[in-house]
Amino acid sequence: MKSNSFEPNILKEFEKLPNQFLADLAYLLISPELRHLKMPADQAFSLQLSATELREILKSLHRSPLKENFQHLPLGKYAEELFAYYFRMAENYELLAHNLQLNEEGLTVGEIDFLLFNKRKGQYLHLEVALKYYLKVERDKRPIFLGPSTKDWFARKIDKLHNQQLNLCKDYAHLLPPEFANKQFSTFQLIKGCLFYPYQSWENIEPTYSNAWWLQHQEVESLLSNHGNYRIITDRKDWINPFRLTNLMKKKDCCEKLAQLFLEGQNEVMLVRFNEQKKVIDRGFVMRDGWPN
């Protein structure tokens, strides 16, 4: 999509898809890619879907059979299966390999997310995919983006992609299956997800599919309106498409549920705000008090 702002009509079309897997795939396709200053522009992969193209894909998804059950997968692997499904059905791509392990002398030296053939450009692609959610904080008086667990840093993820994962086809060409031995693969990265900014500095920014807010639990009550509706999300797979009109709460019930979750040791909870008419306002992370320490 060329627009990064919320489009209620598109979100309603997601609701009509026959299962949650396809709705999550549609959401991933519409959401913009995350960018980082360390990412070379020529290695950033973009689906570049127009609104018309997305609607055509939604029509085809309505007719798509789906027999697999992906509910057991962790968030990152689930996202990979979403993209694998898309590349299998996309007219412009041929999926050559997915989760291709490279083994040498009995040891796995790496795993390639996707090998693709772009039919429109006649180009072979090595694509690494990631789904990431990073929160902006300050460390040593400089801004950084951390994952909710604080172990994952955006900058470190980019370094790993460029120093290891994107070099697999070049460094271990001899380990590729024979049918790919003489192919020249161009390397790309595709990072989806969302960046979360401290609410105090974010509140005047237009909410989009790829930016949101975060605050600590002790600050959340002042954020909520008595007239609003709220959705609490604890299942990480629902982070992909959190805007469904299910399990909505009013302020009192929302505050009580959040208090219970953090008392039980929750580190983060995604919270979606809807207005009185149940239209999406924005989303954010409510973090445990004291996070990220």
Coordinates of C-alpha atoms in Angstrom, one line a residue:
M1 CA 0.0 0.0 0.0
K2 CA 1.3 3.5 -0.8
S3 CA -0.6 4.9 2.2
N4 CA 0.7 4.0 5.7
S5 CA -2.3 5.4 7.6
F6 CA -5.2 3.3 8.9
E7 CA -7.8 2.5 6.3
P8 CA -11.0 1.2 8.0
N9 CA -12.5 -0.2 4.7
I10 CA -9.4 -2.4 4.2
L11 CA -9.4 -3.5 7.8
K12 CA -13.1 -4.6 7.4
E13 CA -12.2 -6.6 4.3
F14 CA -9.6 -8.5 6.4
E15 CA -12.5 -9.5 8.8
K16 CA -14.3 -11.2 5.9
L17 CA -11.4 -13.6 5.1
P18 CA -12.2 -17.2 5.8
N19 CA -9.6 -17.7 8.6
Q20 CA -7.1 -15.8 10.8
F21 CA -4.1 -17.1 8.9
L22 CA -5.3 -15.4 5.7
A23 CA -6.3 -12.2 7.5
D24 CA -2.8 -12.1 9.1
L25 CA -1.2 -12.5 5.6
A26 CA -3.3 -9.7 4.2
Y27 CA -2.3 -7.4 7.1
L28 CA 1.4 -8.2 6.5
L29 CA 1.1 -7.4 2.8
I30 CA -0.5 -4.0 3.6
S31 CA 1.9 -3.0 6.3
P32 CA 5.1 -1.1 5.3
E33 CA 8.6 -2.4 5.7
L34 CA 10.7 -1.2 8.6
R35 CA 13.8 0.7 7.6
H36 CA 17.1 1.4 9.5
L37 CA 20.0 3.7 8.7
K38 CA 22.3 0.7 8.6
M39 CA 20.2 -1.0 5.8
P40 CA 21.6 -0.5 2.3
A41 CA 18.8 0.8 0.2
D42 CA 19.6 -1.6 -2.7
Q43 CA 19.0 -4.6 -0.4
A44 CA 15.7 -3.5 1.0
F45 CA 12.9 -5.7 -0.5
S46 CA 9.5 -4.1 -1.0
L47 CA 6.3 -5.8 -2.2
Q48 CA 5.1 -2.3 -3.5
L49 CA 1.4 -3.3 -3.6
S50 CA -1.1 -0.7 -4.7
A51 CA -4.6 -0.6 -3.2
T52 CA -6.0 -2.2 -6.3
E53 CA -3.4 -5.0 -6.2
L54 CA -4.1 -5.7 -2.6
R55 CA -7.8 -5.9 -3.2
E56 CA -7.2 -8.4 -6.0
I57 CA -5.1 -10.5 -3.6
L58 CA -7.9 -10.4 -1.1
K59 CA -10.3 -11.7 -3.7
S60 CA -7.9 -14.6 -4.4
L61 CA -7.5 -15.3 -0.7
H62 CA -11.2 -15.8 -0.4
R63 CA -10.9 -18.7 -2.8
S64 CA -7.7 -20.1 -1.3
P65 CA -7.8 -23.5 0.3
L66 CA -5.8 -23.9 3.5
K67 CA -5.4 -27.2 5.2
E68 CA -2.3 -26.6 7.4
N69 CA -2.6 -25.6 11.0
F70 CA 0.1 -23.0 12.0
Q71 CA -1.2 -22.2 15.5
H72 CA 1.7 -24.1 17.2
L73 CA 4.4 -22.0 15.6
P74 CA 6.2 -19.1 17.4
L75 CA 5.6 -15.6 16.0
G76 CA 8.7 -15.4 13.7
K77 CA 8.1 -18.9 12.1
Y78 CA 4.5 -18.1 11.8
A79 CA 5.3 -15.0 9.8
E80 CA 7.6 -17.0 7.6
E81 CA 4.8 -19.4 6.8
L82 CA 2.6 -16.5 5.9
F83 CA 5.1 -15.2 3.4
A84 CA 5.8 -18.7 2.0
Y85 CA 2.1 -19.1 1.4
Y86 CA 2.0 -15.7 -0.4
F87 CA 5.0 -16.5 -2.7
R88 CA 3.5 -19.9 -3.6
M89 CA 0.3 -18.2 -4.9
A90 CA 1.8 -14.9 -6.2
E91 CA 1.8 -14.6 -10.0
N92 CA 5.1 -12.7 -10.1
Y93 CA 7.2 -15.1 -8.1
E94 CA 8.2 -18.7 -8.1
L95 CA 9.1 -20.1 -4.7
L96 CA 12.3 -22.2 -5.3
A97 CA 13.1 -23.0 -1.6
H98 CA 12.0 -22.1 1.9
N99 CA 14.0 -22.7 5.1
L100 CA 16.8 -24.2 3.2
Q101 CA 19.4 -25.6 5.5
L102 CA 23.0 -25.6 4.4
N103 CA 25.0 -28.5 5.9
E104 CA 28.7 -29.2 5.9
E105 CA 30.3 -32.2 7.4
G106 CA 27.2 -33.0 9.4
L107 CA 26.9 -29.4 10.8
T108 CA 24.3 -26.8 9.8
V109 CA 26.2 -23.6 8.8
G110 CA 23.1 -21.6 8.1
E111 CA 19.5 -21.5 6.9
I112 CA 18.2 -19.5 4.0
D113 CA 14.7 -18.1 4.5
F114 CA 13.7 -17.9 0.8
L115 CA 15.1 -18.5 -2.7
L116 CA 12.8 -17.0 -5.3
F117 CA 12.6 -16.3 -9.0
N118 CA 11.0 -12.9 -9.9
K119 CA 9.2 -13.8 -13.2
R120 CA 8.6 -10.1 -14.1
K121 CA 12.3 -9.2 -13.8
G122 CA 13.9 -12.6 -14.6
Q123 CA 15.9 -12.3 -11.4
Y124 CA 16.9 -14.9 -8.8
L125 CA 16.5 -13.7 -5.2
H126 CA 17.8 -14.7 -1.8
L127 CA 15.4 -13.1 0.6
E128 CA 15.7 -13.0 4.4
V129 CA 12.5 -12.1 6.2
A130 CA 11.9 -10.9 9.8
L131 CA 9.0 -9.7 11.8
K132 CA 10.1 -7.3 14.5
Y133 CA 8.7 -5.0 17.2
Y134 CA 11.1 -2.5 18.7
L135 CA 10.7 0.2 21.3
K136 CA 12.7 3.4 21.3
V137 CA 14.6 4.1 24.5
E138 CA 17.7 6.0 25.4
R139 CA 20.9 4.3 26.5
D140 CA 24.0 6.3 27.3
K141 CA 22.2 9.4 26.0
R142 CA 21.6 7.9 22.6
P143 CA 18.4 6.5 21.1
I144 CA 18.2 2.8 20.4
F145 CA 15.4 0.4 19.5
L146 CA 15.0 -2.6 21.8
G147 CA 12.7 -5.6 21.6
P148 CA 10.3 -6.1 24.5
S149 CA 12.7 -8.7 26.1
T150 CA 15.6 -6.1 25.6
K151 CA 17.8 -8.9 24.2
D152 CA 17.0 -8.0 20.6
W153 CA 18.3 -4.7 19.2
F154 CA 17.3 -3.3 15.8
A155 CA 20.9 -2.3 14.9
R156 CA 22.2 -5.8 16.0
K157 CA 19.6 -7.5 13.8
I158 CA 20.7 -5.5 10.8
D159 CA 24.3 -6.3 11.5
K160 CA 23.5 -10.0 11.7
L161 CA 21.6 -9.9 8.5
H162 CA 24.4 -8.3 6.6
N163 CA 27.4 -10.0 8.2
Q164 CA 25.9 -13.5 8.2
Q165 CA 22.5 -14.4 6.8
L166 CA 22.7 -12.4 3.5
N167 CA 26.1 -13.9 2.7
L168 CA 25.0 -17.5 2.8
C169 CA 24.5 -17.9 -0.9
K170 CA 27.9 -16.4 -1.6
D171 CA 29.9 -18.0 1.2
Y172 CA 28.4 -21.4 0.9
A173 CA 27.5 -21.6 -2.8
H174 CA 29.0 -25.1 -2.9
L175 CA 26.4 -26.3 -0.4
L176 CA 23.4 -25.2 -2.5
P177 CA 21.3 -27.9 -4.2
P178 CA 22.7 -28.7 -7.7
E179 CA 19.9 -27.0 -9.5
F180 CA 21.0 -23.7 -8.0
A181 CA 24.7 -24.1 -8.4
N182 CA 25.1 -21.8 -11.5
K183 CA 22.4 -19.3 -10.5
Q184 CA 23.4 -15.7 -9.4
F185 CA 21.2 -14.8 -6.5
S186 CA 20.6 -11.1 -5.6
T187 CA 20.3 -10.7 -1.8
F188 CA 17.4 -8.8 -0.1
Q189 CA 15.9 -8.3 3.3
L190 CA 12.3 -7.8 4.2
I191 CA 11.5 -6.6 7.7
K192 CA 7.9 -6.1 8.8
G193 CA 6.6 -5.1 12.2
C194 CA 6.3 -1.9 14.1
L195 CA 8.3 0.7 15.9
F196 CA 7.0 2.0 19.3
Y197 CA 7.9 5.4 20.6
P198 CA 7.6 6.8 24.2
Y199 CA 4.0 8.1 24.4
Q200 CA 5.0 11.5 25.7
S201 CA 7.0 12.2 22.4
W202 CA 4.6 10.2 20.2
E203 CA 1.2 11.6 21.0
N204 CA 1.2 14.3 18.3
I205 CA 2.4 11.8 15.6
E206 CA -0.2 10.4 13.2
P207 CA -0.7 6.7 14.0
T208 CA 0.2 4.3 11.2
Y209 CA 0.6 0.6 10.5
S210 CA 4.4 0.9 11.3
N211 CA 4.5 3.3 14.3
A212 CA 2.9 3.2 17.7
W213 CA 3.5 4.2 21.3
W214 CA 4.7 2.6 24.5
L215 CA 4.5 3.5 28.2
Q216 CA 4.8 1.8 31.6
H217 CA 1.9 0.2 33.4
Q218 CA 1.7 3.0 36.0
E219 CA 1.1 5.5 33.3
V220 CA -1.7 3.8 31.4
E221 CA -4.8 4.9 33.3
S222 CA -4.4 8.5 32.1
L223 CA -4.2 7.3 28.5
L224 CA -7.7 5.7 28.6
S225 CA -11.0 7.4 28.1
N226 CA -14.3 6.4 29.7
H227 CA -15.9 6.6 26.3
G228 CA -13.3 4.4 24.4
N229 CA -13.1 0.7 23.8
Y230 CA -9.9 -1.3 24.3
R231 CA -8.5 -4.7 23.2
I232 CA -5.8 -6.4 25.3
I233 CA -3.5 -8.7 23.4
T234 CA -1.4 -11.3 25.2
D235 CA -1.0 -13.9 22.3
R236 CA 2.0 -12.7 20.3
K237 CA 0.6 -14.0 17.0
D238 CA -2.1 -11.4 17.4
W239 CA 0.5 -8.7 17.3
I240 CA 0.5 -9.1 13.5
N241 CA -3.1 -7.9 13.1
P242 CA -4.3 -6.5 16.4
F243 CA -7.2 -4.5 15.0
R244 CA -10.0 -7.1 15.1
L245 CA -13.2 -6.1 16.9
T246 CA -13.0 -8.9 19.4
N247 CA -13.0 -8.9 23.2
L248 CA -13.3 -5.2 23.5
M249 CA -13.4 -3.7 27.0
K250 CA -14.3 -0.4 28.6
K251 CA -11.8 1.5 30.7
K252 CA -12.6 0.0 34.1
D253 CA -12.4 -3.6 33.0
C254 CA -9.3 -2.9 30.9
C255 CA -7.4 -1.4 33.9
E256 CA -8.4 -4.3 36.1
K257 CA -7.2 -6.9 33.5
L258 CA -3.9 -5.1 33.0
A259 CA -3.3 -4.9 36.7
Q260 CA -3.9 -8.7 37.0
L261 CA -1.6 -9.5 34.1
F262 CA 1.3 -7.4 35.5
L263 CA 0.7 -8.8 39.0
E264 CA 1.2 -12.3 37.4
G265 CA 4.5 -11.2 36.0
Q266 CA 3.7 -10.0 32.4
N267 CA 6.5 -8.1 30.8
E268 CA 4.5 -6.4 28.0
V269 CA 0.9 -6.2 26.8
M270 CA -0.2 -4.8 23.4
L271 CA -3.2 -2.5 23.8
V272 CA -5.4 -1.3 20.9
R273 CA -7.5 1.8 21.4
F274 CA -10.8 2.2 19.6
N275 CA -13.1 5.2 19.7
E276 CA -16.7 5.2 20.9
Q277 CA -17.8 4.0 17.4
K278 CA -15.3 1.1 17.6
K279 CA -13.0 2.5 14.9
V280 CA -9.3 2.1 15.4
I281 CA -7.4 4.9 17.0
D282 CA -4.0 3.4 17.5
R283 CA -2.1 0.7 19.3
G284 CA 0.8 0.5 21.8
F285 CA 2.7 -1.5 24.3
V286 CA 2.0 -1.3 28.0
M287 CA 5.3 -2.4 29.7
R288 CA 5.9 -3.5 33.2
D289 CA 6.9 -0.7 35.6
G290 CA 10.6 -0.2 35.5
W291 CA 11.1 -1.5 32.0
P292 CA 13.6 -1.7 30.3
N293 CA 15.7 -2.1 33.5

